[in-house]
């Protein structure tokens, strides 16, 4: 198993609210097992190390299947790690089924589909009452109603929505209710797993603005998972780029989005259908398929698709290299490629490996 930890600079480690250390998650595929054989393992995460300081927002980006949602699930205790640890405010995350109101209070999930996240039979008041009493320590009908009204106001919905049911609301309104529900226990961290994926384009922008305002007003810490790079750029201070269960590049989003260094980041940004795209300057887009997570490539996992891979990349796990602008990149050719880019020339591609 390869582990390519990417660790942030020392300055942030002391104050990190979210600390992920050497996180490994392998899912056993029991269905594929022959009698007497160990099950094949899906390497969803292979040694992720990162931290998020209080009040910062980190986006995890990468192609489908790279392990983003697994990180989200581990952060909220929906699954347990194979090894490594996930801590919030110094406390190990416990399984969501554990009765531990203090732990539940620290971190809340906003998932992509509000229709499945909310009980359609309940009124909004009822939906908000549960976390208010369970995690928020609120009691008494009048007080619950008052706090629920405040939560609605916080997410830009009028108090008369308390008596509505999910079926009477639009997707954007429902997602606001899921955000209000997540805020009920006054969490430190919100894990936003594709929060705008199910929304119309016109509604996406208002939700992104709301999330941005809430973070500033409440001093929240966000871990954002998204395919939508312009949303990552808008909401996140830092970005971690994932490929096949590992982080290949991490740093301030302004730096990573405007001057990506890892060949995978460059290809990912060049392939993105967004105004963010900095075009062919950053590479020629992604070609080929993501290799199987059951048997990930040796050496650098991206070498099978990387136009710059050398023989060494097929056998050597790239160490995480801290760059002058504090970003961290795991590529054997980082310095060489960066120097060529700075000089304005196209980096040498591998052709006859
Ligand atoms: N319960 C599971 N059992 C087996 N494999 C799983 C399970 N959950 C996820 N995986 C596999 O783990 C890998 C990482 O999945 P994950 O959902 O975390 O990726 P992702 O980046 O969030 O993808 P997407 O953007 O499509 O949601 C994938 O290969 C996926 O098929």
Tab-separated table of C-alpha atoms and ligand atoms in Angstrom:
chain	number	residue	atom	x	y	z
A	1	UNK	CA	0.000	0.000	0.000
A	2	UNK	CA	1.290	3.415	-0.846
A	3	UNK	CA	0.969	6.400	1.389
A	4	UNK	CA	1.737	9.856	0.169
A	5	UNK	CA	0.868	12.157	3.010
A	6	UNK	CA	0.440	15.795	2.291
A	7	UNK	CA	0.862	17.848	5.395
A	8	UNK	CA	0.230	21.534	5.714
A	9	UNK	CA	2.744	24.008	6.997
A	10	UNK	CA	3.663	23.972	10.683
A	11	UNK	CA	1.953	27.317	11.224
A	12	UNK	CA	-1.510	25.789	10.821
A	13	UNK	CA	-1.018	22.504	12.635
A	14	UNK	CA	-1.328	23.922	16.148
A	15	UNK	CA	-4.625	25.609	15.493
A	16	UNK	CA	-6.246	22.990	13.277
A	17	UNK	CA	-9.847	22.309	14.203
A	18	UNK	CA	-10.083	19.378	11.807
A	19	UNK	CA	-7.124	17.003	11.867
A	20	UNK	CA	-6.956	14.084	9.495
A	21	UNK	CA	-3.914	11.908	10.007
A	22	UNK	CA	-2.782	8.986	7.846
A	23	UNK	CA	-6.382	8.172	6.998
A	24	UNK	CA	-6.918	4.866	5.208
A	25	UNK	CA	-10.272	3.458	4.158
A	26	UNK	CA	-10.458	0.154	2.319
A	27	UNK	CA	-13.855	-1.301	1.489
A	28	UNK	CA	-13.858	-5.118	1.287
A	29	UNK	CA	-15.663	-6.472	-1.769
A	30	UNK	CA	-17.053	-9.640	-0.255
A	31	UNK	CA	-19.047	-10.539	-3.380
A	32	UNK	CA	-15.875	-11.041	-5.419
A	33	UNK	CA	-14.286	-13.489	-3.017
A	34	UNK	CA	-13.540	-17.065	-3.986
A	35	UNK	CA	-13.905	-19.587	-1.222
A	36	UNK	CA	-11.057	-19.273	1.293
A	37	UNK	CA	-9.755	-16.096	-0.328
A	38	UNK	CA	-9.406	-12.738	1.346
A	39	UNK	CA	-11.879	-10.223	-0.123
A	40	UNK	CA	-10.580	-7.751	-2.687
A	41	UNK	CA	-10.212	-4.264	-1.227
A	42	UNK	CA	-11.300	-0.978	-2.768
A	43	UNK	CA	-8.608	1.535	-1.836
A	44	UNK	CA	-10.954	4.479	-1.298
A	45	UNK	CA	-8.370	6.380	0.786
A	46	UNK	CA	-4.710	5.520	1.180
A	47	UNK	CA	-3.029	7.731	3.741
A	48	UNK	CA	-4.671	11.156	3.681
A	49	UNK	CA	-3.150	13.689	6.058
A	50	UNK	CA	-4.510	17.212	6.186
A	51	UNK	CA	-5.851	19.766	8.575
A	52	UNK	CA	-8.293	22.634	8.521
A	53	UNK	CA	-7.718	25.551	10.890
A	54	UNK	CA	-10.765	26.973	12.697
A	55	UNK	CA	-12.721	29.376	10.529
A	56	UNK	CA	-11.120	28.213	7.259
A	57	UNK	CA	-12.802	26.487	4.381
A	58	UNK	CA	-11.192	23.570	2.576
A	59	UNK	CA	-12.484	22.149	-0.712
A	60	UNK	CA	-11.763	18.586	-1.790
A	61	UNK	CA	-11.822	18.238	-5.542
A	62	UNK	CA	-11.072	15.428	-7.981
A	63	UNK	CA	-12.773	13.076	-10.385
A	64	UNK	CA	-15.571	10.758	-9.425
A	65	UNK	CA	-14.358	7.878	-7.261
A	66	UNK	CA	-11.219	9.598	-5.919
A	67	UNK	CA	-12.499	9.316	-2.342
A	68	UNK	CA	-14.032	12.725	-1.575
A	69	UNK	CA	-17.311	11.424	-0.156
A	70	UNK	CA	-15.452	8.820	1.882
A	71	UNK	CA	-13.608	11.670	3.618
A	72	UNK	CA	-16.992	13.342	4.253
A	73	UNK	CA	-18.446	10.136	5.701
A	74	UNK	CA	-15.434	9.649	7.966
A	75	UNK	CA	-15.649	13.250	9.181
A	76	UNK	CA	-19.223	12.805	10.381
A	77	UNK	CA	-18.848	9.232	11.624
A	78	UNK	CA	-20.984	7.585	8.933
A	79	UNK	CA	-18.194	5.068	8.436
A	80	UNK	CA	-15.070	4.140	10.387
A	81	UNK	CA	-11.449	4.299	9.190
A	82	UNK	CA	-9.440	1.201	8.320
A	83	UNK	CA	-6.548	3.027	9.984
A	84	UNK	CA	-5.478	6.565	10.767
A	85	UNK	CA	-7.505	9.131	12.621
A	86	UNK	CA	-9.997	11.944	12.162
A	87	UNK	CA	-10.229	14.469	14.971
A	88	UNK	CA	-12.385	17.510	15.446
A	89	UNK	CA	-11.325	19.965	18.141
A	90	UNK	CA	-8.904	17.310	19.377
A	91	UNK	CA	-11.597	14.635	19.761
A	92	UNK	CA	-11.649	11.487	17.662
A	93	UNK	CA	-14.792	11.337	15.514
A	94	UNK	CA	-17.155	8.661	16.826
A	95	UNK	CA	-19.624	6.596	14.776
A	96	UNK	CA	-22.845	8.484	14.112
A	97	UNK	CA	-24.768	5.788	15.986
A	98	UNK	CA	-22.889	6.512	19.242
A	99	UNK	CA	-24.964	8.447	21.740
A	100	UNK	CA	-22.627	11.378	22.235
A	101	UNK	CA	-24.442	14.725	21.829
A	102	UNK	CA	-21.210	16.703	22.290
A	103	UNK	CA	-19.551	14.858	19.417
A	104	UNK	CA	-22.593	15.195	17.159
A	105	UNK	CA	-22.677	18.880	17.937
A	106	UNK	CA	-19.141	19.519	16.687
A	107	UNK	CA	-19.736	18.497	13.096
A	108	UNK	CA	-22.753	18.353	10.825
A	109	UNK	CA	-23.288	17.173	7.263
A	110	UNK	CA	-25.166	18.939	4.480
A	111	UNK	CA	-25.597	16.402	1.704
A	112	UNK	CA	-26.420	16.957	-1.922
A	113	UNK	CA	-29.999	15.793	-1.976
A	114	UNK	CA	-32.357	17.631	0.399
A	115	UNK	CA	-35.315	15.498	-0.771
A	116	UNK	CA	-33.799	12.358	0.685
A	117	UNK	CA	-32.220	14.134	3.666
A	118	UNK	CA	-35.514	15.524	4.998
A	119	UNK	CA	-38.554	13.640	6.228
A	120	UNK	CA	-41.319	14.619	3.804
A	121	UNK	CA	-44.108	13.899	6.246
A	122	UNK	CA	-42.835	16.383	8.842
A	123	UNK	CA	-43.290	20.148	9.011
A	124	UNK	CA	-40.184	22.336	8.930
A	125	UNK	CA	-40.775	23.115	12.601
A	126	UNK	CA	-40.712	19.432	13.418
A	127	UNK	CA	-37.600	18.897	11.270
A	128	UNK	CA	-35.749	21.651	13.133
A	129	UNK	CA	-37.088	20.735	16.581
A	130	UNK	CA	-35.239	17.426	16.666
A	131	UNK	CA	-31.654	18.761	16.431
A	132	UNK	CA	-32.575	21.781	18.552
A	133	UNK	CA	-33.530	19.523	21.450
A	134	UNK	CA	-30.965	16.799	20.807
A	135	UNK	CA	-27.835	18.845	20.094
A	136	UNK	CA	-28.868	22.412	20.848
A	137	UNK	CA	-30.140	21.811	24.380
A	138	UNK	CA	-33.368	23.736	23.640
A	139	UNK	CA	-36.559	22.719	25.442
A	140	UNK	CA	-40.157	23.905	25.698
A	141	UNK	CA	-42.491	24.297	22.728
A	142	UNK	CA	-42.368	28.098	22.628
A	143	UNK	CA	-38.566	28.208	22.862
A	144	UNK	CA	-38.157	25.550	20.195
A	145	UNK	CA	-40.485	27.514	17.913
A	146	UNK	CA	-38.581	30.724	18.556
A	147	UNK	CA	-35.194	29.121	17.859
A	148	UNK	CA	-36.545	27.360	14.759
A	149	UNK	CA	-37.803	30.721	13.474
A	150	UNK	CA	-34.373	32.223	14.084
A	151	UNK	CA	-32.727	29.393	12.168
A	152	UNK	CA	-35.053	29.983	9.226
A	153	UNK	CA	-34.250	33.672	9.289
A	154	UNK	CA	-30.554	32.808	9.318
A	155	UNK	CA	-30.949	30.882	6.061
A	156	UNK	CA	-33.158	33.523	4.465
A	157	UNK	CA	-36.579	31.880	4.828
A	158	UNK	CA	-39.609	33.549	6.457
A	159	UNK	CA	-40.894	32.242	9.803
A	160	UNK	CA	-44.195	31.128	8.243
A	161	UNK	CA	-42.247	28.319	6.533
A	162	UNK	CA	-42.244	26.561	9.908
A	163	UNK	CA	-45.615	25.048	9.072
A	164	UNK	CA	-44.626	23.939	5.547
A	165	UNK	CA	-43.685	20.435	4.526
A	166	UNK	CA	-40.873	19.498	2.122
A	167	UNK	CA	-43.350	18.692	-0.682
A	168	UNK	CA	-44.514	22.335	-0.686
A	169	UNK	CA	-41.020	23.748	-1.134
A	170	UNK	CA	-38.540	24.233	-3.982
A	171	UNK	CA	-35.145	22.505	-4.079
A	172	UNK	CA	-33.342	25.697	-3.088
A	173	UNK	CA	-35.690	26.258	-0.142
A	174	UNK	CA	-35.272	22.662	0.969
A	175	UNK	CA	-31.500	22.927	0.870
A	176	UNK	CA	-31.784	26.037	3.070
A	177	UNK	CA	-33.791	23.974	5.535
A	178	UNK	CA	-31.061	21.292	5.582
A	179	UNK	CA	-28.508	24.031	6.282
A	180	UNK	CA	-30.755	25.409	9.087
A	181	UNK	CA	-31.063	21.905	10.518
A	182	UNK	CA	-27.288	21.467	10.412
A	183	UNK	CA	-26.853	24.773	12.264
A	184	UNK	CA	-29.359	23.918	15.008
A	185	UNK	CA	-26.756	22.440	17.358
A	186	UNK	CA	-24.314	25.315	16.722
A	187	UNK	CA	-21.648	23.100	15.159
A	188	UNK	CA	-18.016	24.079	14.679
A	189	UNK	CA	-17.668	22.311	11.345
A	190	UNK	CA	-20.015	21.876	8.394
A	191	UNK	CA	-19.194	19.134	5.915
A	192	UNK	CA	-20.800	20.202	2.652
A	193	UNK	CA	-21.014	17.216	0.305
A	194	UNK	CA	-21.930	18.577	-3.141
A	195	UNK	CA	-24.376	21.050	-1.542
A	196	UNK	CA	-25.423	22.611	-4.838
A	197	UNK	CA	-25.331	19.564	-7.111
A	198	UNK	CA	-29.090	19.071	-7.206
A	199	UNK	CA	-29.981	22.737	-7.677
A	200	UNK	CA	-30.764	24.824	-10.758
A	201	UNK	CA	-28.028	27.155	-11.905
A	202	UNK	CA	-29.951	30.261	-10.774
A	203	UNK	CA	-30.424	28.838	-7.271
A	204	UNK	CA	-26.838	27.601	-6.916
A	205	UNK	CA	-25.424	31.121	-6.711
A	206	UNK	CA	-27.788	32.185	-3.925
A	207	UNK	CA	-26.981	29.099	-1.876
A	208	UNK	CA	-23.250	29.641	-2.354
A	209	UNK	CA	-23.643	33.255	-1.206
A	210	UNK	CA	-25.661	32.125	1.796
A	211	UNK	CA	-22.985	29.587	2.774
A	212	UNK	CA	-20.316	32.209	2.372
A	213	UNK	CA	-22.231	34.724	4.568
A	214	UNK	CA	-22.979	32.104	7.233
A	215	UNK	CA	-19.349	31.173	7.511
A	216	UNK	CA	-18.336	34.784	7.998
A	217	UNK	CA	-21.162	35.501	10.481
A	218	UNK	CA	-20.850	32.358	12.570
A	219	UNK	CA	-17.116	31.692	12.269
A	220	UNK	CA	-17.807	28.235	10.853
A	221	UNK	CA	-15.216	25.872	9.437
A	222	UNK	CA	-16.159	24.184	6.152
A	223	UNK	CA	-15.017	21.029	4.442
A	224	UNK	CA	-16.546	21.263	0.982
A	225	UNK	CA	-16.759	18.407	-1.481
A	226	UNK	CA	-17.595	19.431	-4.993
A	227	UNK	CA	-17.233	18.686	-8.664
A	228	UNK	CA	-17.982	22.324	-9.417
A	229	UNK	CA	-14.651	24.062	-9.441
A	230	UNK	CA	-16.041	27.587	-9.583
A	231	UNK	CA	-17.971	26.861	-6.382
A	232	UNK	CA	-14.828	25.495	-4.743
A	233	UNK	CA	-12.990	28.621	-5.717
A	234	UNK	CA	-15.734	30.870	-4.414
A	235	UNK	CA	-16.191	29.138	-1.062
A	236	UNK	CA	-12.808	27.686	-0.188
A	237	UNK	CA	-9.687	29.294	1.208
A	238	UNK	CA	-7.722	26.118	0.550
A	239	UNK	CA	-8.104	23.277	-1.865
A	240	UNK	CA	-6.914	19.671	-1.749
A	241	UNK	CA	-6.830	17.821	-5.043
A	242	UNK	CA	-7.460	14.085	-4.752
A	243	UNK	CA	-6.596	11.291	-7.143
A	244	UNK	CA	-7.330	7.626	-6.480
A	245	UNK	CA	-7.451	7.913	-2.711
A	246	UNK	CA	-4.494	10.242	-2.296
A	247	UNK	CA	-3.938	14.000	-2.180
A	248	UNK	CA	-1.718	15.129	-5.019
A	249	UNK	CA	-1.742	18.879	-4.433
A	250	UNK	CA	-2.893	21.113	-1.665
A	251	UNK	CA	-2.675	24.828	-1.004
A	252	UNK	CA	-4.412	28.195	-1.020
A	253	UNK	CA	-7.192	28.025	-3.607
A	254	UNK	CA	-6.082	31.203	-5.331
A	255	UNK	CA	-2.667	29.653	-5.986
A	256	UNK	CA	-3.862	26.189	-6.937
A	257	UNK	CA	-6.604	27.470	-9.261
A	258	UNK	CA	-4.524	30.092	-10.985
A	259	UNK	CA	-1.202	28.258	-11.146
A	260	UNK	CA	-1.743	24.515	-10.642
A	261	UNK	CA	1.499	22.549	-10.445
A	262	UNK	CA	0.657	18.857	-10.298
A	263	UNK	CA	0.021	17.468	-13.792
A	264	UNK	CA	-3.281	16.017	-12.543
A	265	UNK	CA	-4.487	19.381	-11.179
A	266	UNK	CA	-3.526	21.045	-14.431
A	267	UNK	CA	-5.419	18.488	-16.465
A	268	UNK	CA	-8.438	18.600	-14.145
A	269	UNK	CA	-8.700	22.379	-14.410
A	270	UNK	CA	-8.169	22.366	-18.148
A	271	UNK	CA	-10.979	19.814	-18.515
A	272	UNK	CA	-13.457	21.768	-16.379
A	273	UNK	CA	-16.454	23.318	-18.134
A	274	UNK	CA	-16.244	26.538	-16.195
A	275	UNK	CA	-15.144	30.098	-16.585
A	276	UNK	CA	-12.393	29.291	-14.181
A	277	UNK	CA	-10.618	27.309	-16.777
A	278	UNK	CA	-7.289	28.720	-17.447
A	279	UNK	CA	-7.305	26.728	-20.612
A	280	UNK	CA	-4.566	24.999	-22.444
A	281	UNK	CA	-1.945	26.867	-20.498
A	282	UNK	CA	-2.340	24.294	-17.796
A	283	UNK	CA	-2.305	21.134	-19.812
A	284	UNK	CA	-4.388	19.407	-22.381
A	285	UNK	CA	-7.190	18.019	-20.250
A	286	UNK	CA	-7.661	14.536	-18.929
A	287	UNK	CA	-7.312	11.524	-21.141
A	288	UNK	CA	-7.845	7.850	-20.376
A	289	UNK	CA	-9.793	6.204	-17.605
A	290	UNK	CA	-9.175	6.359	-13.877
A	291	UNK	CA	-7.435	3.050	-12.992
A	292	UNK	CA	-9.176	0.588	-10.696
A	293	UNK	CA	-9.165	1.465	-7.009
A	294	UNK	CA	-8.948	-2.268	-6.294
A	295	UNK	CA	-5.478	-2.480	-7.786
A	296	UNK	CA	-4.118	1.077	-7.975
A	297	UNK	CA	-0.958	1.682	-10.034
A	298	UNK	CA	2.429	1.426	-8.299
A	299	UNK	CA	4.624	4.498	-7.913
A	300	UNK	CA	2.732	7.682	-8.688
A	301	UNK	CA	-0.900	6.655	-9.127
A	302	UNK	CA	-1.363	9.210	-11.890
A	303	UNK	CA	1.520	7.886	-13.998
A	304	UNK	CA	-0.747	5.858	-16.318
A	305	UNK	CA	-2.427	9.078	-17.510
A	306	UNK	CA	0.321	11.608	-17.007
A	307	UNK	CA	1.890	13.110	-20.129
A	308	UNK	CA	5.067	13.868	-18.173
A	309	UNK	CA	5.611	10.511	-16.448
A	310	UNK	CA	9.065	8.939	-16.568
A	311	UNK	CA	10.163	5.398	-15.717
A	312	UNK	CA	10.865	6.529	-12.180
A	313	UNK	CA	7.212	7.593	-11.768
A	314	UNK	CA	6.083	4.006	-12.352
A	315	UNK	CA	7.942	2.716	-9.299
A	316	UNK	CA	8.611	5.604	-6.918
A	317	UNK	CA	5.945	7.072	-4.667
A	318	UNK	CA	6.347	10.836	-4.976
A	319	UNK	CA	7.069	12.556	-1.665
A	320	UNK	CA	5.061	15.610	-0.708
A	321	UNK	CA	7.086	18.685	-1.546
A	322	UNK	CA	6.356	22.042	0.077
A	323	UNK	CA	6.603	24.814	-2.485
A	324	UNK	CA	7.660	28.424	-1.849
A	325	UNK	CA	4.012	29.591	-1.751
A	326	UNK	CA	3.192	27.002	0.998
A	327	UNK	CA	1.290	24.685	-1.305
A	328	UNK	CA	2.273	21.019	-1.210
A	329	UNK	CA	2.665	18.912	-4.330
A	330	UNK	CA	3.305	15.172	-4.667
A	331	UNK	CA	4.999	14.820	-8.048
A	332	UNK	CA	8.558	13.686	-8.786
A	333	UNK	CA	8.883	16.343	-11.477
A	334	UNK	CA	7.309	19.270	-9.598
A	335	UNK	CA	10.302	21.597	-9.611
A	336	UNK	CA	11.311	20.816	-13.161
A	337	UNK	CA	7.752	21.287	-14.501
A	338	UNK	CA	7.218	24.479	-12.503
A	339	UNK	CA	10.464	25.931	-13.816
A	340	UNK	CA	9.487	25.177	-17.397
A	341	UNK	CA	6.059	26.724	-16.896
A	342	UNK	CA	7.524	29.856	-15.372
A	343	UNK	CA	9.825	30.148	-18.334
A	344	UNK	CA	6.749	29.961	-20.591
A	345	UNK	CA	7.802	26.843	-22.445
A	346	UNK	CA	5.752	23.690	-22.746
A	347	UNK	CA	7.172	21.049	-20.427
A	348	UNK	CA	8.756	18.007	-21.983
A	349	UNK	CA	6.244	15.258	-22.396
A	350	UNK	CA	7.005	11.626	-22.021
A	351	UNK	CA	6.576	9.866	-25.305
A	352	UNK	CA	8.890	6.971	-25.539
A	353	UNK	CA	8.841	5.641	-22.037
B	1	LIG	N1	-19.520	1.080	0.446
B	1	LIG	C1	-18.599	0.892	-0.491
B	1	LIG	N2	-18.197	-0.338	-0.833
B	1	LIG	C2	-17.232	-0.534	-1.764
B	1	LIG	N3	-16.633	0.473	-2.437
B	1	LIG	C3	-17.004	1.729	-2.137
B	1	LIG	C4	-18.005	2.012	-1.158
B	1	LIG	N4	-18.157	3.361	-1.086
B	1	LIG	C5	-17.298	3.895	-1.971
B	1	LIG	N5	-16.618	2.928	-2.597
B	1	LIG	C6	-15.550	3.080	-3.591
B	1	LIG	O1	-14.548	3.887	-2.988
B	1	LIG	C7	-13.979	4.760	-3.950
B	1	LIG	C8	-14.131	6.186	-3.472
B	1	LIG	O2	-15.532	6.493	-3.473
B	1	LIG	P1	-16.094	7.931	-3.050
B	1	LIG	O3	-17.579	7.872	-3.142
B	1	LIG	O4	-15.503	8.324	-1.756
B	1	LIG	O5	-15.496	8.844	-4.202
B	1	LIG	P2	-15.969	10.312	-4.666
B	1	LIG	O6	-14.736	11.020	-5.061
B	1	LIG	O7	-16.801	10.924	-3.606
B	1	LIG	O8	-16.856	9.974	-5.915
B	1	LIG	P3	-18.165	10.765	-6.420
B	1	LIG	O9	-17.685	12.123	-6.795
B	1	LIG	O10	-18.612	9.948	-7.595
B	1	LIG	O11	-19.134	10.747	-5.273
B	1	LIG	C9	-14.667	4.462	-5.268
B	1	LIG	O12	-13.876	3.527	-5.984
B	1	LIG	C10	-15.976	3.844	-4.843
B	1	LIG	O13	-16.483	2.955	-5.830
